[in-house]
Structure formats: C-alpha cells, structure tokens
PDB file of C-alpha atoms in Angstrom:
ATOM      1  CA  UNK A 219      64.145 250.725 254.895  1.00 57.00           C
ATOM      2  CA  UNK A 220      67.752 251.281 254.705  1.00 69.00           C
ATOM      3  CA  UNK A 221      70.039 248.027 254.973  1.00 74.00           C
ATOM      4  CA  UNK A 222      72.451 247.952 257.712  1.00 82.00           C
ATOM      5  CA  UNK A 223      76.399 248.875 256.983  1.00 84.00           C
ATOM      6  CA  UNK A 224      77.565 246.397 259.446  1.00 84.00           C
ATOM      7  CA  UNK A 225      76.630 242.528 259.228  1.00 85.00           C
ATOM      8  CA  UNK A 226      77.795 241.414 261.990  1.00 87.00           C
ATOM      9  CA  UNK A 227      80.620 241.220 264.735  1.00 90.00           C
ATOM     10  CA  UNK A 228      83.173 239.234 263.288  1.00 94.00           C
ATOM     11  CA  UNK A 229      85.688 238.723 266.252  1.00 95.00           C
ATOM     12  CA  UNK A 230      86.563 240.232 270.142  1.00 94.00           C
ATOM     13  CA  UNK A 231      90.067 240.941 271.225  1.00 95.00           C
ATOM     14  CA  UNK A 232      91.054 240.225 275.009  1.00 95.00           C
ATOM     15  CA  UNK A 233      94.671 240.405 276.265  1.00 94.00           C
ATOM     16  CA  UNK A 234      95.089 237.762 278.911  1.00 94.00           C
ATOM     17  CA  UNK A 235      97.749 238.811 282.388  1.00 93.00           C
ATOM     18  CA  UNK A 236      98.450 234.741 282.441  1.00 94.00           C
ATOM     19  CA  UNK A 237      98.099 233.100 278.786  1.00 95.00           C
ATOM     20  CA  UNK A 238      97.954 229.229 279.638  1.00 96.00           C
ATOM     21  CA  UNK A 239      95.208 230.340 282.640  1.00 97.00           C
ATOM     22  CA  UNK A 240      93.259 232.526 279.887  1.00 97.00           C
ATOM     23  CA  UNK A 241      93.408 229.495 277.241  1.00 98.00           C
ATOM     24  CA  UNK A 242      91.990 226.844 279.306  1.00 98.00           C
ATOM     25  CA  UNK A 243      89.363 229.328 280.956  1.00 98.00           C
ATOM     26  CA  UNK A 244      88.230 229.897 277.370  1.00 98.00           C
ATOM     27  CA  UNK A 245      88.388 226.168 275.719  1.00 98.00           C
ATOM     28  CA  UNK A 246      88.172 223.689 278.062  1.00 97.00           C
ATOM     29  CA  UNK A 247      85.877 225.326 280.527  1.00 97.00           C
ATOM     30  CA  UNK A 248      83.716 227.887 278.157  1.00 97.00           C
ATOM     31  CA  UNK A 249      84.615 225.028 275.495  1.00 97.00           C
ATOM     32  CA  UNK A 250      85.394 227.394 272.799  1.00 97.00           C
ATOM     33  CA  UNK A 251      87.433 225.373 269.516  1.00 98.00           C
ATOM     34  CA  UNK A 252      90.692 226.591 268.722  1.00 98.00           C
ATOM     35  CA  UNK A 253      90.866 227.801 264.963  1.00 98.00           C
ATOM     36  CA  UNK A 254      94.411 228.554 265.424  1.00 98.00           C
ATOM     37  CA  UNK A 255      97.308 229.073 268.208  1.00 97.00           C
ATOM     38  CA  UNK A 256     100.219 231.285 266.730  1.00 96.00           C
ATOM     39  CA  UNK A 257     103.145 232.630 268.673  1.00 95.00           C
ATOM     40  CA  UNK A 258     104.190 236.160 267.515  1.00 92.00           C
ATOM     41  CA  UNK A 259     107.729 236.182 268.756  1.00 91.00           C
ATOM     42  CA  UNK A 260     108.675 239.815 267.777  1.00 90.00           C
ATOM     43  CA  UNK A 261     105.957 240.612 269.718  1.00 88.00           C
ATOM     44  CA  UNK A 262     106.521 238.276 272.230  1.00 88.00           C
ATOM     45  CA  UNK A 263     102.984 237.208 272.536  1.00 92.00           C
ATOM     46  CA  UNK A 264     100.471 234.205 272.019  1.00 95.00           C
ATOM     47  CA  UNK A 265      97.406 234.691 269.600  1.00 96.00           C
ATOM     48  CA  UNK A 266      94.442 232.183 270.209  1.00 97.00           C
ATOM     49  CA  UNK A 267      91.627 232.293 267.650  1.00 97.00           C
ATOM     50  CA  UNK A 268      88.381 230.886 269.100  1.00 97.00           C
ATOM     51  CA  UNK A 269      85.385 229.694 267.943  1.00 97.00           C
ATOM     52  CA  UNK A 270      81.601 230.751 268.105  1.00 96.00           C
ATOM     53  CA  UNK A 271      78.928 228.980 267.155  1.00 94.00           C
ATOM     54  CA  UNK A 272      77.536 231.822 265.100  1.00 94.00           C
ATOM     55  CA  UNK A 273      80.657 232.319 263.105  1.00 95.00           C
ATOM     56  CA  UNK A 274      82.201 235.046 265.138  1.00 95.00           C
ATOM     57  CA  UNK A 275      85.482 234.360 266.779  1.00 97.00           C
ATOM     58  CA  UNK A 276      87.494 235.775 269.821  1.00 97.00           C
ATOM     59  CA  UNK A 277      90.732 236.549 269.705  1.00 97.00           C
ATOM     60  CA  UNK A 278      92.936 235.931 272.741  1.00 96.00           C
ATOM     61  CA  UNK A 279      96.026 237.825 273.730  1.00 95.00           C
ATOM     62  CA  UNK A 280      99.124 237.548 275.778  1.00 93.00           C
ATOM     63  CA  UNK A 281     101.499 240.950 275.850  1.00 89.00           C
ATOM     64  CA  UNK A 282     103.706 241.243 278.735  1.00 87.00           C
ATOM     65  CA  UNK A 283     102.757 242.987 281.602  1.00 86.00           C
ATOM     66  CA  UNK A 284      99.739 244.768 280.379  1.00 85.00           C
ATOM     67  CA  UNK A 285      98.152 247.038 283.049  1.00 84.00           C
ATOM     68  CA  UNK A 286      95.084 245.527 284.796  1.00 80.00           C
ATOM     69  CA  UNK A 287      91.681 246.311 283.178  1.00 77.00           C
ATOM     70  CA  UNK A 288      89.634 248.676 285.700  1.00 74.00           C
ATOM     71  CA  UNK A 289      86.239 247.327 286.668  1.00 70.00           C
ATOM     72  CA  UNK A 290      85.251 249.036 289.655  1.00 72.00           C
ATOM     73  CA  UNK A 291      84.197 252.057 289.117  1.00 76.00           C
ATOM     74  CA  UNK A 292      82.943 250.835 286.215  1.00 72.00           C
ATOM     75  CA  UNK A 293      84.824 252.514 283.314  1.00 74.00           C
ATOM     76  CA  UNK A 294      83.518 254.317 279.954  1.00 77.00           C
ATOM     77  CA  UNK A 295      83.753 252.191 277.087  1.00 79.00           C
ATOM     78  CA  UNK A 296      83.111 248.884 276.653  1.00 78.00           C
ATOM     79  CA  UNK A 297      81.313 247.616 279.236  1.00 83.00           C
ATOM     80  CA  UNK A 298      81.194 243.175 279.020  1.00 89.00           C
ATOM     81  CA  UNK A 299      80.245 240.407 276.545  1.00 93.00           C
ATOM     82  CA  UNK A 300      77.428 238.639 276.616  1.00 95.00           C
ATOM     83  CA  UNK A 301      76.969 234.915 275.296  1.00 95.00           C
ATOM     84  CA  UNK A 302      73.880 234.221 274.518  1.00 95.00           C
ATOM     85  CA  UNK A 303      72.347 229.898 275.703  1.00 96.00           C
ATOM     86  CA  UNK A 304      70.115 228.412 274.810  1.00 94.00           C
ATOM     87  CA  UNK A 305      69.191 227.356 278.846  1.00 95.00           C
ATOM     88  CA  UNK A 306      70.885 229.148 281.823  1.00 96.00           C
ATOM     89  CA  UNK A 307      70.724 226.470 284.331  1.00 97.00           C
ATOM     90  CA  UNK A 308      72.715 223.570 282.829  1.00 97.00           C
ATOM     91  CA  UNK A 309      75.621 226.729 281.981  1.00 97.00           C
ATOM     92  CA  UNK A 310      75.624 228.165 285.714  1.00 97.00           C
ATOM     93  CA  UNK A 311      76.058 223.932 286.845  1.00 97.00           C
ATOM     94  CA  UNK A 312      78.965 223.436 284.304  1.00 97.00           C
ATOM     95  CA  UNK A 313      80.756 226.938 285.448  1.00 97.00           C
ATOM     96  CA  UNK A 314      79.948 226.172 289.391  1.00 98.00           C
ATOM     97  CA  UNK A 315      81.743 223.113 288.815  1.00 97.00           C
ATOM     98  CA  UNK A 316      84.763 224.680 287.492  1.00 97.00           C
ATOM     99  CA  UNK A 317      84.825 226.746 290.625  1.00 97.00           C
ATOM    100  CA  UNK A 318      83.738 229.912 288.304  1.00 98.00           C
ATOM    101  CA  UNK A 319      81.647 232.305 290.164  1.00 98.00           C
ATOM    102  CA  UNK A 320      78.501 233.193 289.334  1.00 98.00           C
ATOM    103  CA  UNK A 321      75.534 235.796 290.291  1.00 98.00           C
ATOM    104  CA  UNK A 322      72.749 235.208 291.184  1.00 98.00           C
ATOM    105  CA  UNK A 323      70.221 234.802 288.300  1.00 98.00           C
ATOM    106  CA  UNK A 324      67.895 238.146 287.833  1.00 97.00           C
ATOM    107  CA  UNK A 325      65.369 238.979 284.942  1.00 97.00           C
ATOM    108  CA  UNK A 326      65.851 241.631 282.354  1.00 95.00           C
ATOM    109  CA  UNK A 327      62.416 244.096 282.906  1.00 94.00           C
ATOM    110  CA  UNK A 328      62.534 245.269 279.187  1.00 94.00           C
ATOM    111  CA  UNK A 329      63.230 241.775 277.645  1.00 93.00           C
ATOM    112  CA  UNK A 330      62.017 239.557 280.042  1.00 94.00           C
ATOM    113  CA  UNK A 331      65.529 237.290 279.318  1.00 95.00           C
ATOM    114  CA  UNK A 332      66.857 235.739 281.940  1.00 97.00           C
ATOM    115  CA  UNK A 333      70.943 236.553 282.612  1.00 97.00           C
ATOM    116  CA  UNK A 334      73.589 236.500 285.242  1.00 97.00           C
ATOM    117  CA  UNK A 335      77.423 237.695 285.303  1.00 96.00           C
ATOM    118  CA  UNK A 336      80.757 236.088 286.161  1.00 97.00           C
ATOM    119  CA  UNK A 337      84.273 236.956 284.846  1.00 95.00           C
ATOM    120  CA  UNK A 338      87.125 235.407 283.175  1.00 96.00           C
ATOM    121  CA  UNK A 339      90.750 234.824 284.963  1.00 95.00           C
ATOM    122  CA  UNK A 340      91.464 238.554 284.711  1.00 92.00           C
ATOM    123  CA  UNK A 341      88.317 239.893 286.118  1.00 91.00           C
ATOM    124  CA  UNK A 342      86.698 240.864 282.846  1.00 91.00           C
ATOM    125  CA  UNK A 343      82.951 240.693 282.989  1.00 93.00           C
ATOM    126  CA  UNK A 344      80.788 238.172 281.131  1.00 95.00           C
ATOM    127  CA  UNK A 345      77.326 237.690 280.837  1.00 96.00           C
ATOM    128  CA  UNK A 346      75.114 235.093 280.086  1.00 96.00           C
ATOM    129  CA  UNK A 347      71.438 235.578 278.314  1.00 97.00           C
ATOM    130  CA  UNK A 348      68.878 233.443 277.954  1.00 95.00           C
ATOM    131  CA  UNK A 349      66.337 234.685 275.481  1.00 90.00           C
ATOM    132  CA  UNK A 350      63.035 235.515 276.986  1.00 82.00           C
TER     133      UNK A 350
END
C-alpha cells in the first residue's frame, strides 16, 4: 500500500462581503478561537485565523467589494464545507437560536450519517455531519 502525499487539510480560505458580520458568525456563534487577527493595510483587508479542533484552521477574509459567490445554479468547483459533531441536535438548537437557518435533517443512503445545511452571512453553504 502506497502512503498518501497529502496528510491532511491544513486551513480554508473564505473572503467575507461584511468582516465584523463574518467574524462573529464564525467565533461567537460557530465558536471557532481566534489564533490571530491581523490587518493587512496595503491590502486593505482583515485576516482572521480560526481554530479547529482537529488542528486545521480557517482563514477569514475581508477584500473590498469582492463579487458575490454564485450558489444557485450550483457552480463547478468547490462545492461547501462540512463540520463534522459529534451530535446534530444540540448544534441545530444552538444555530436556531442564533436565528441561523437550518434544513431539515435527512440521512446520507451510502453512509448512513446524519447531516443538514445552512450558510454563513454571505450565503456560502455549510454542512453539518454526524457520523453514522
């Protein structure tokens, strides 16, 4: 067996349309720990390193006026990103209560894992899996 060339994803980029509304969707309501907060003036843009419990980090952007993401049609490339919990219920209560929208709960076929969907301030689908 041949070992694999990639260990692992180490961090996801997402430019934000409203920074501050971006940061708090991502720490205080997804609860994600800031590593670091850095403002790139020449750039004029925010960089917010967050934490994952697995190591891996996402990187939040602001640039202004960047053009909307499309979601609908759906687009090629990629496609959302999916946390994984360890129980689906208590994470749909906590979102619901931060007036986050959330589908109704359906059952991967393949996997048998539980999931559902809701998006982030700019419309940028998430899931959430719960391990069958």
């Amino acid at each position: 067996m041949t070992s694999a060339l990639l260990g692992g994803i180490h961090h996801l980029a997402i430019i934000a349309s409203d920074y501050q509304v971006s940061r708090r969707f991502y720490h205080e309501i997804l609860g994600l720990p800031i590593i670091a907060e850095t403002l790139r003036e020449a750039r004029q843009s925010w960089k917010l390193d967050l934490a994952l419990p697995d190591g891996s980090q996402i990187e939040l952007f602001s640039f202004p006026a960047p053009p909307a993401r499309p979601n609908r049609p759906e687009a090629c490339g990629l496609r959302h990103l999916a946390f994984r919990v360890a129980a689906l219920d208590p994470v749909i209560a906590h979102l619901e209560l931060h007036g986050v929208a959330v589908e109704p709960v359906r059952v991967d076929e393949l996997t048998g894992s539980r999931f559902t969907f809701f998006a982030d301030p700019d419309g940028l689908p998430l899931e959430l899996v719960e391990p069958g």
